[in-house]
């Protein structure tokens, strides 16, 4: 079982949307109280690989936006934890709606 399947198996079915407290329980313990995440930490919260994350950054307008730490093209970015949680909740609601419509 891969990491995504393991995490999915641990999450109960919450219906239309993932409640905020359930989403917080899904976040690794060391990242729960952090307001911002670097890319490596974001990938621990949103269970996708680096290449898939870059694809989502280009194609999905709702994916969390990186905020540069300083001016310049090579500036590292950070991501807001609440945006990552909101994105996960939106994906869960969309997946649930697609399953119910078939």
Coordinates of C-alpha atoms in Angstrom, one line a residue:
X1 CA 0.0 0.0 0.0
X2 CA 1.5 3.4 -1.0
X3 CA 1.4 6.6 1.1
X4 CA -1.7 8.0 -0.7
X5 CA -3.6 4.7 -0.2
X6 CA -2.6 4.6 3.5
X7 CA -3.7 8.1 4.1
X8 CA -7.0 7.6 2.3
X9 CA -7.7 4.4 4.2
X10 CA -7.2 6.3 7.5
X11 CA -9.7 9.0 6.6
X12 CA -13.4 8.2 7.3
X13 CA -16.1 9.2 4.8
X14 CA -17.3 12.7 5.8
X15 CA -19.8 13.1 3.1
X16 CA -19.8 16.4 1.2
X17 CA -16.8 18.1 2.8
X18 CA -14.0 17.2 5.1
X19 CA -14.6 19.0 8.4
X20 CA -11.8 21.4 9.5
X21 CA -11.0 19.4 12.6
X22 CA -10.7 16.2 10.5
X23 CA -8.4 17.9 8.0
X24 CA -6.2 19.1 10.9
X25 CA -6.1 15.5 12.2
X26 CA -4.8 14.5 8.7
X27 CA -1.9 16.9 8.8
X28 CA 1.3 15.5 10.4
X29 CA 1.5 16.5 14.0
X30 CA 4.6 18.6 13.7
X31 CA 3.0 20.8 11.0
X32 CA -0.4 21.4 12.6
X33 CA 0.4 24.6 14.4
X34 CA 2.5 26.1 11.6
X35 CA 0.9 28.9 9.7
X36 CA 3.1 28.5 6.7
X37 CA 4.9 25.5 5.0
X38 CA 7.8 25.2 2.7
X39 CA 7.3 23.0 -0.4
X40 CA 8.6 19.8 1.3
X41 CA 6.2 20.3 4.1
X42 CA 3.3 21.1 1.7
X43 CA 4.0 17.7 0.0
X44 CA 3.5 16.0 3.4
X45 CA 0.2 17.7 3.9
X46 CA -1.1 17.3 0.3
X47 CA -0.1 13.7 -0.6
X48 CA 1.3 14.2 -4.1
X49 CA 4.8 14.0 -5.4
X50 CA 6.9 17.0 -6.4
X51 CA 6.3 16.6 -10.2
X52 CA 2.5 16.3 -9.7
X53 CA 2.6 19.4 -7.4
X54 CA 4.3 21.4 -10.1
X55 CA 1.8 20.2 -12.6
X56 CA -1.1 21.2 -10.3
X57 CA 0.5 24.6 -9.7
X58 CA 0.3 25.3 -13.5
X59 CA -3.1 23.7 -14.2
X60 CA -5.2 24.0 -11.1
X61 CA -6.1 27.6 -10.2
X62 CA -7.3 26.6 -6.7
X63 CA -4.0 24.9 -5.8
X64 CA -2.3 26.8 -2.9
X65 CA -0.2 29.7 -4.3
X66 CA 3.4 30.1 -3.2
X67 CA 4.4 33.4 -1.6
X68 CA 8.1 34.4 -2.3
X69 CA 10.2 35.0 0.8
X70 CA 12.0 37.9 -0.9
X71 CA 12.1 39.7 -4.2
X72 CA 13.8 37.7 -7.0
X73 CA 13.0 34.9 -9.3
X74 CA 15.0 32.3 -7.3
X75 CA 13.3 33.2 -4.0
X76 CA 12.1 30.2 -2.1
X77 CA 8.3 30.1 -1.5
X78 CA 6.1 29.3 1.4
X79 CA 2.5 28.1 1.4
X80 CA -0.2 29.0 3.8
X81 CA -1.4 25.9 5.8
X82 CA -5.0 27.0 5.7
X83 CA -4.9 27.2 1.9
X84 CA -3.6 23.6 1.8
X85 CA -6.5 22.5 4.0
X86 CA -9.0 24.3 2.0
X87 CA -7.7 22.7 -1.2
X88 CA -7.9 19.3 0.3
X89 CA -11.5 20.0 1.5
X90 CA -12.4 21.2 -2.0
X91 CA -11.0 18.1 -3.7
X92 CA -12.8 15.8 -1.2
X93 CA -16.1 17.6 -1.9
X94 CA -15.5 17.4 -5.7
X95 CA -14.7 13.7 -5.5
X96 CA -17.8 13.0 -3.4
X97 CA -20.0 15.0 -5.9
X98 CA -18.6 13.0 -8.8
X99 CA -19.2 9.7 -7.1
X100 CA -22.8 10.6 -6.3
X101 CA -23.6 11.7 -9.8
X102 CA -22.9 8.4 -11.5

